[in-house]
mmCIF file of C-alpha atoms in Angstrom:
data_model
loop_
_atom_site.group_PDB
_atom_site.id
_atom_site.type_symbol
_atom_site.label_atom_id
_atom_site.label_comp_id
_atom_site.label_asym_id
_atom_site.label_seq_id
_atom_site.Cartn_x
_atom_site.Cartn_y
_atom_site.Cartn_z
ATOM 1 C CA MET A 1 0.002 0.000 0.010
ATOM 2 C CA LEU A 2 0.886 3.685 -0.461
ATOM 3 C CA LEU A 3 0.617 6.232 2.336
ATOM 4 C CA VAL A 4 -0.410 9.748 1.422
ATOM 5 C CA ASP A 5 -0.367 12.546 3.979
ATOM 6 C CA ASP A 6 1.302 15.976 4.149
ATOM 7 C CA ASP A 7 2.398 15.384 7.750
ATOM 8 C CA PRO A 8 5.611 13.233 8.000
ATOM 9 C CA LEU A 9 4.832 12.266 11.601
ATOM 10 C CA VAL A 10 1.407 11.036 10.618
ATOM 11 C CA ARG A 11 2.883 8.977 7.813
ATOM 12 C CA THR A 12 5.435 7.482 10.193
ATOM 13 C CA GLY A 13 2.782 6.564 12.710
ATOM 14 C CA LEU A 14 0.618 5.030 10.090
ATOM 15 C CA ALA A 15 3.567 3.099 8.529
ATOM 16 C CA MET A 16 4.245 1.598 11.994
ATOM 17 C CA ILE A 17 0.604 0.654 12.570
ATOM 18 C CA LEU A 18 0.036 -0.848 9.158
ATOM 19 C CA GLY A 19 3.487 -2.322 8.780
ATOM 20 C CA SER A 20 2.911 -4.372 11.938
ATOM 21 C CA ALA A 21 0.067 -6.271 10.202
ATOM 22 C CA PRO A 22 1.410 -9.519 8.676
ATOM 23 C CA ASP A 23 -0.759 -9.041 5.427
ATOM 24 C CA ILE A 24 0.019 -5.389 4.733
ATOM 25 C CA VAL A 25 3.249 -3.965 3.174
ATOM 26 C CA VAL A 26 3.850 -0.271 2.866
ATOM 27 C CA VAL A 27 5.638 0.189 -0.351
ATOM 28 C CA GLY A 28 5.863 4.001 -0.376
ATOM 29 C CA GLU A 29 4.786 7.403 0.932
ATOM 30 C CA ALA A 30 3.781 10.699 -0.647
ATOM 31 C CA GLY A 31 3.355 14.103 0.831
ATOM 32 C CA ASP A 32 0.844 15.604 -1.599
ATOM 33 C CA GLY A 33 -1.586 14.619 -4.340
ATOM 34 C CA ASP A 34 0.789 15.223 -7.233
ATOM 35 C CA GLU A 35 3.450 12.978 -5.618
ATOM 36 C CA ALA A 36 0.831 10.414 -4.935
ATOM 37 C CA VAL A 37 -0.241 10.050 -8.554
ATOM 38 C CA GLY A 38 3.474 9.638 -9.531
ATOM 39 C CA GLN A 39 4.048 7.086 -6.815
ATOM 40 C CA VAL A 40 1.009 5.045 -7.919
ATOM 41 C CA ARG A 41 2.246 4.959 -11.462
ATOM 42 C CA ALA A 42 5.804 3.900 -10.226
ATOM 43 C CA LEU A 43 4.865 1.485 -7.461
ATOM 44 C CA ALA A 44 1.543 0.095 -8.564
ATOM 45 C CA PRO A 45 0.120 -0.377 -5.019
ATOM 46 C CA ASP A 46 -3.092 -2.359 -4.280
ATOM 47 C CA ILE A 47 -4.407 0.284 -2.092
ATOM 48 C CA VAL A 48 -3.789 3.979 -1.317
ATOM 49 C CA LEU A 49 -4.520 5.551 2.088
ATOM 50 C CA MET A 50 -5.247 9.115 1.230
ATOM 51 C CA ASP A 51 -5.449 12.294 3.206
ATOM 52 C CA ILE A 52 -7.668 15.143 1.993
ATOM 53 C CA ARG A 53 -6.194 18.500 2.847
ATOM 54 C CA MET A 54 -2.777 18.708 1.235
ATOM 55 C CA ARG A 55 -0.857 21.304 -0.670
ATOM 56 C CA ARG A 56 -0.685 21.509 -4.437
ATOM 57 C CA MET A 57 -3.163 18.733 -5.250
ATOM 58 C CA ASP A 58 -5.624 17.801 -2.453
ATOM 59 C CA GLY A 59 -6.840 14.280 -1.715
ATOM 60 C CA ILE A 60 -10.123 14.633 -3.569
ATOM 61 C CA ALA A 61 -8.413 15.554 -6.868
ATOM 62 C CA ALA A 62 -5.681 12.903 -6.251
ATOM 63 C CA THR A 63 -8.371 10.258 -5.646
ATOM 64 C CA ALA A 64 -10.026 11.125 -8.990
ATOM 65 C CA ALA A 65 -6.775 11.041 -10.846
ATOM 66 C CA VAL A 66 -5.566 7.794 -9.232
ATOM 67 C CA THR A 67 -8.864 5.938 -9.752
ATOM 68 C CA ALA A 68 -8.827 7.042 -13.442
ATOM 69 C CA LEU A 69 -5.502 5.171 -14.069
ATOM 70 C CA PRO A 70 -5.352 1.857 -15.743
ATOM 71 C CA ASP A 71 -5.484 -1.007 -13.102
ATOM 72 C CA ALA A 72 -6.168 1.628 -10.514
ATOM 73 C CA PRO A 73 -5.650 0.844 -6.943
ATOM 74 C CA GLN A 74 -8.367 1.027 -4.330
ATOM 75 C CA VAL A 75 -8.434 4.295 -2.333
ATOM 76 C CA LEU A 76 -9.258 4.631 1.391
ATOM 77 C CA VAL A 77 -9.673 8.182 2.552
ATOM 78 C CA LEU A 78 -8.429 8.799 6.106
ATOM 79 C CA THR A 79 -8.978 12.320 7.383
ATOM 80 C CA THR A 80 -9.570 14.486 10.430
ATOM 81 C CA TYR A 81 -12.328 16.398 8.722
ATOM 82 C CA ASP A 82 -15.846 14.856 8.856
ATOM 83 C CA LEU A 83 -17.425 17.521 6.505
ATOM 84 C CA ASP A 84 -20.275 16.733 4.212
ATOM 85 C CA GLU A 85 -18.561 18.085 1.113
ATOM 86 C CA TYR A 86 -15.500 16.040 1.859
ATOM 87 C CA VAL A 87 -17.501 12.821 2.280
ATOM 88 C CA PHE A 88 -19.526 13.140 -0.840
ATOM 89 C CA ASP A 89 -16.713 14.531 -2.994
ATOM 90 C CA ALA A 90 -14.344 11.705 -1.878
ATOM 91 C CA LEU A 91 -16.877 8.961 -2.674
ATOM 92 C CA ALA A 92 -17.865 10.608 -5.992
ATOM 93 C CA ALA A 93 -14.120 10.708 -6.857
ATOM 94 C CA GLY A 94 -13.943 6.966 -6.528
ATOM 95 C CA ALA A 95 -12.782 6.297 -2.923
ATOM 96 C CA GLY A 96 -13.834 2.975 -1.733
ATOM 97 C CA GLY A 97 -13.981 4.009 1.933
ATOM 98 C CA PHE A 98 -13.964 7.001 4.228
ATOM 99 C CA LEU A 99 -12.562 6.781 7.751
ATOM 100 C CA LEU A 100 -11.663 9.379 10.388
ATOM 101 C CA LYS A 101 -8.236 9.537 11.965
ATOM 102 C CA GLU A 102 -9.786 9.203 15.398
ATOM 103 C CA GLY A 103 -10.278 5.544 14.744
ATOM 104 C CA SER A 104 -8.212 2.904 16.601
ATOM 105 C CA PRO A 105 -5.177 1.338 15.029
ATOM 106 C CA ARG A 106 -7.194 -1.999 14.767
ATOM 107 C CA GLU A 107 -10.056 -0.147 13.019
ATOM 108 C CA ILE A 108 -7.633 1.395 10.514
ATOM 109 C CA VAL A 109 -5.991 -1.931 9.657
ATOM 110 C CA GLU A 110 -9.262 -3.663 9.277
ATOM 111 C CA ALA A 111 -10.589 -0.812 7.001
ATOM 112 C CA VAL A 112 -7.497 -1.226 4.817
ATOM 113 C CA ARG A 113 -8.182 -4.979 4.493
ATOM 114 C CA VAL A 114 -11.901 -4.429 3.674
ATOM 115 C CA VAL A 115 -11.221 -1.795 1.025
ATOM 116 C CA ALA A 116 -8.296 -3.702 -0.509
ATOM 117 C CA LYS A 117 -10.776 -6.537 -1.342
ATOM 118 C CA GLY A 118 -12.901 -4.081 -3.296
ATOM 119 C CA GLU A 119 -15.511 -3.854 -0.612
ATOM 120 C CA MET A 120 -16.624 -0.617 1.030
ATOM 121 C CA MET A 121 -15.785 0.729 4.448
ATOM 122 C CA LEU A 122 -17.533 3.828 5.883
ATOM 123 C CA SER A 123 -17.269 5.231 9.377
ATOM 124 C CA PRO A 124 -20.548 5.189 11.258
ATOM 125 C CA GLY A 125 -20.900 8.947 10.989
ATOM 126 C CA THR A 126 -20.321 8.851 7.206
ATOM 127 C CA THR A 127 -22.958 6.235 6.823
ATOM 128 C CA ARG A 128 -25.459 8.427 8.725
ATOM 129 C CA LYS A 129 -24.599 11.393 6.379
ATOM 130 C CA LEU A 130 -25.203 9.319 3.336
ATOM 131 C CA VAL A 131 -28.535 7.938 4.568
ATOM 132 C CA GLY A 132 -29.685 11.416 5.486
ATOM 133 C CA HIS A 133 -28.569 12.731 2.136
ATOM 134 C CA PHE A 134 -30.678 10.206 0.210
ATOM 135 C CA VAL A 135 -33.706 10.642 2.406
ATOM 136 C CA ALA A 136 -33.598 14.338 1.664
ATOM 137 C CA ALA A 137 -32.949 13.812 -1.984
ATOM 138 C CA ARG A 138 -35.830 11.457 -3.047
ATOM 139 C CA ALA A 139 -37.250 13.918 -5.597
ATOM 140 C CA ASN A 140 -33.812 14.774 -6.882
ATOM 141 C CA PRO A 141 -33.222 14.536 -10.664
ATOM 142 C CA ARG A 142 -30.384 12.092 -9.851
ATOM 143 C CA ARG A 143 -33.076 9.763 -8.566
ATOM 144 C CA VAL A 144 -35.000 10.037 -11.835
ATOM 145 C CA ARG A 145 -31.918 9.216 -13.853
ATOM 146 C CA ALA A 146 -31.038 6.299 -11.533
ATOM 147 C CA ARG A 147 -34.560 4.846 -12.040
ATOM 148 C CA ALA A 148 -34.086 5.026 -15.731
ATOM 149 C CA LYS A 149 -30.753 3.193 -15.574
ATOM 150 C CA LEU A 150 -32.397 0.484 -13.289
ATOM 151 C CA ALA A 151 -34.247 -0.780 -16.429
ATOM 152 C CA GLU A 152 -30.835 -1.866 -17.834
ATOM 153 C CA LEU A 153 -30.313 -4.379 -15.016
ATOM 154 C CA SER A 154 -31.635 -7.933 -14.949
ATOM 155 C CA GLY A 155 -33.586 -9.162 -11.947
ATOM 156 C CA ARG A 156 -30.553 -11.063 -10.640
ATOM 157 C CA GLU A 157 -28.263 -8.015 -11.101
ATOM 158 C CA ARG A 158 -30.790 -5.964 -9.055
ATOM 159 C CA GLU A 159 -30.659 -8.582 -6.225
ATOM 160 C CA VAL A 160 -26.855 -8.429 -6.181
ATOM 161 C CA VAL A 161 -26.906 -4.616 -6.193
ATOM 162 C CA ALA A 162 -29.283 -4.571 -3.309
ATOM 163 C CA ALA A 163 -27.121 -7.009 -1.333
ATOM 164 C CA VAL A 164 -23.956 -4.928 -1.957
ATOM 165 C CA ALA A 165 -25.795 -1.816 -0.761
ATOM 166 C CA GLN A 166 -26.629 -3.617 2.485
ATOM 167 C CA GLY A 167 -22.956 -4.079 3.039
ATOM 168 C CA LYS A 168 -22.762 -7.799 2.259
ATOM 169 C CA SER A 169 -19.625 -9.394 1.110
ATOM 170 C CA ASN A 170 -19.344 -11.493 -2.082
ATOM 171 C CA ALA A 171 -19.333 -14.626 0.072
ATOM 172 C CA ASP A 172 -22.502 -13.529 1.935
ATOM 173 C CA ILE A 173 -24.235 -12.689 -1.332
ATOM 174 C CA ALA A 174 -23.228 -16.029 -2.880
ATOM 175 C CA GLY A 175 -24.685 -17.948 0.064
ATOM 176 C CA GLU A 176 -27.802 -15.896 0.206
ATOM 177 C CA LEU A 177 -28.570 -16.133 -3.609
ATOM 178 C CA PHE A 178 -27.256 -19.778 -4.010
ATOM 179 C CA LEU A 179 -24.539 -18.620 -6.487
ATOM 180 C CA SER A 180 -20.798 -19.193 -6.599
ATOM 181 C CA GLU A 181 -18.580 -16.185 -5.606
ATOM 182 C CA ALA A 182 -17.217 -16.161 -9.170
ATOM 183 C CA THR A 183 -20.847 -15.635 -10.459
ATOM 184 C CA VAL A 184 -21.350 -12.897 -7.913
ATOM 185 C CA LYS A 185 -18.207 -11.153 -9.081
ATOM 186 C CA THR A 186 -19.350 -11.425 -12.633
ATOM 187 C CA HIS A 187 -22.673 -9.819 -11.880
ATOM 188 C CA ILE A 188 -21.034 -6.985 -10.034
ATOM 189 C CA THR A 189 -18.533 -6.441 -12.903
ATOM 190 C CA ARG A 190 -21.437 -6.233 -15.360
ATOM 191 C CA THR A 191 -23.362 -3.777 -13.156
ATOM 192 C CA PHE A 192 -20.298 -1.592 -12.900
ATOM 193 C CA ALA A 193 -20.202 -1.392 -16.775
ATOM 194 C CA LYS A 194 -23.927 -0.867 -17.293
ATOM 195 C CA LEU A 195 -24.097 1.806 -14.581
ATOM 196 C CA ASP A 196 -20.805 3.462 -15.390
ATOM 197 C CA VAL A 197 -19.540 3.108 -11.744
ATOM 198 C CA THR A 198 -16.148 2.014 -10.536
ATOM 199 C CA ASN A 199 -16.597 0.591 -7.058
ATOM 200 C CA ARG A 200 -19.071 -0.710 -4.484
ATOM 201 C CA VAL A 201 -19.539 2.625 -2.800
ATOM 202 C CA GLN A 202 -20.790 4.179 -6.044
ATOM 203 C CA LEU A 203 -22.919 1.106 -6.675
ATOM 204 C CA THR A 204 -24.475 1.657 -3.189
ATOM 205 C CA ILE A 205 -25.104 5.280 -3.968
ATOM 206 C CA PHE A 206 -26.952 4.238 -7.123
ATOM 207 C CA ALA A 207 -28.964 1.623 -5.153
ATOM 208 C CA TYR A 208 -30.216 4.302 -2.810
ATOM 209 C CA GLU A 209 -30.922 6.815 -5.567
ATOM 210 C CA ALA A 210 -32.809 4.222 -7.624
ATOM 211 C CA GLY A 211 -34.783 3.008 -4.625
ATOM 212 C CA ILE A 212 -33.482 -0.604 -4.800
ATOM 213 C CA VAL A 213 -32.904 -0.192 -1.098
ATOM 214 C CA SER A 214 -34.306 2.242 1.405
ATOM 215 C CA PRO A 215 -32.508 4.074 4.177
#
């Protein structure tokens, strides 16, 4: 994984925490968004732990740039700032998770593991913000567009999208729908292409906007 934060002491602390996990290897660090994009190209990490407020290129812009790269890594945003615009902008930019720095070392390590697998990880406060956002936006034009896109999905694909939006893993979905995990992955990949989304967080946003699941 790649650590991105403009504070060297924070990077050192995170490297110590994450490096102590047997299944995580920190391959590099970056102090701003520009450097992060270059390091991703050079090191090809599986996951990037991204701060938001940095000089030159901030974490939102860097997340968008990183997730647009071929064979893009997963991005987990780790920040001190639990502001609505940061939450929504980070997820819209392609982040697979959003976690506050106040989390314990164990929570940070577990969040990295979850997002590295392509699943989503949101802090409880972030989840509440998202739910509140979609409750308030039921009549939003985005909901109308999402309902139109819903027609492109098969019945099975809708079931898989609903299960993803409920936070279930591929293994959970496979057991619930009596499918193999490989088949579940295929359905998810197809829905990504049909809906023009890049990760499970964006798929979940679509599910709420389209009304497949309710807050």
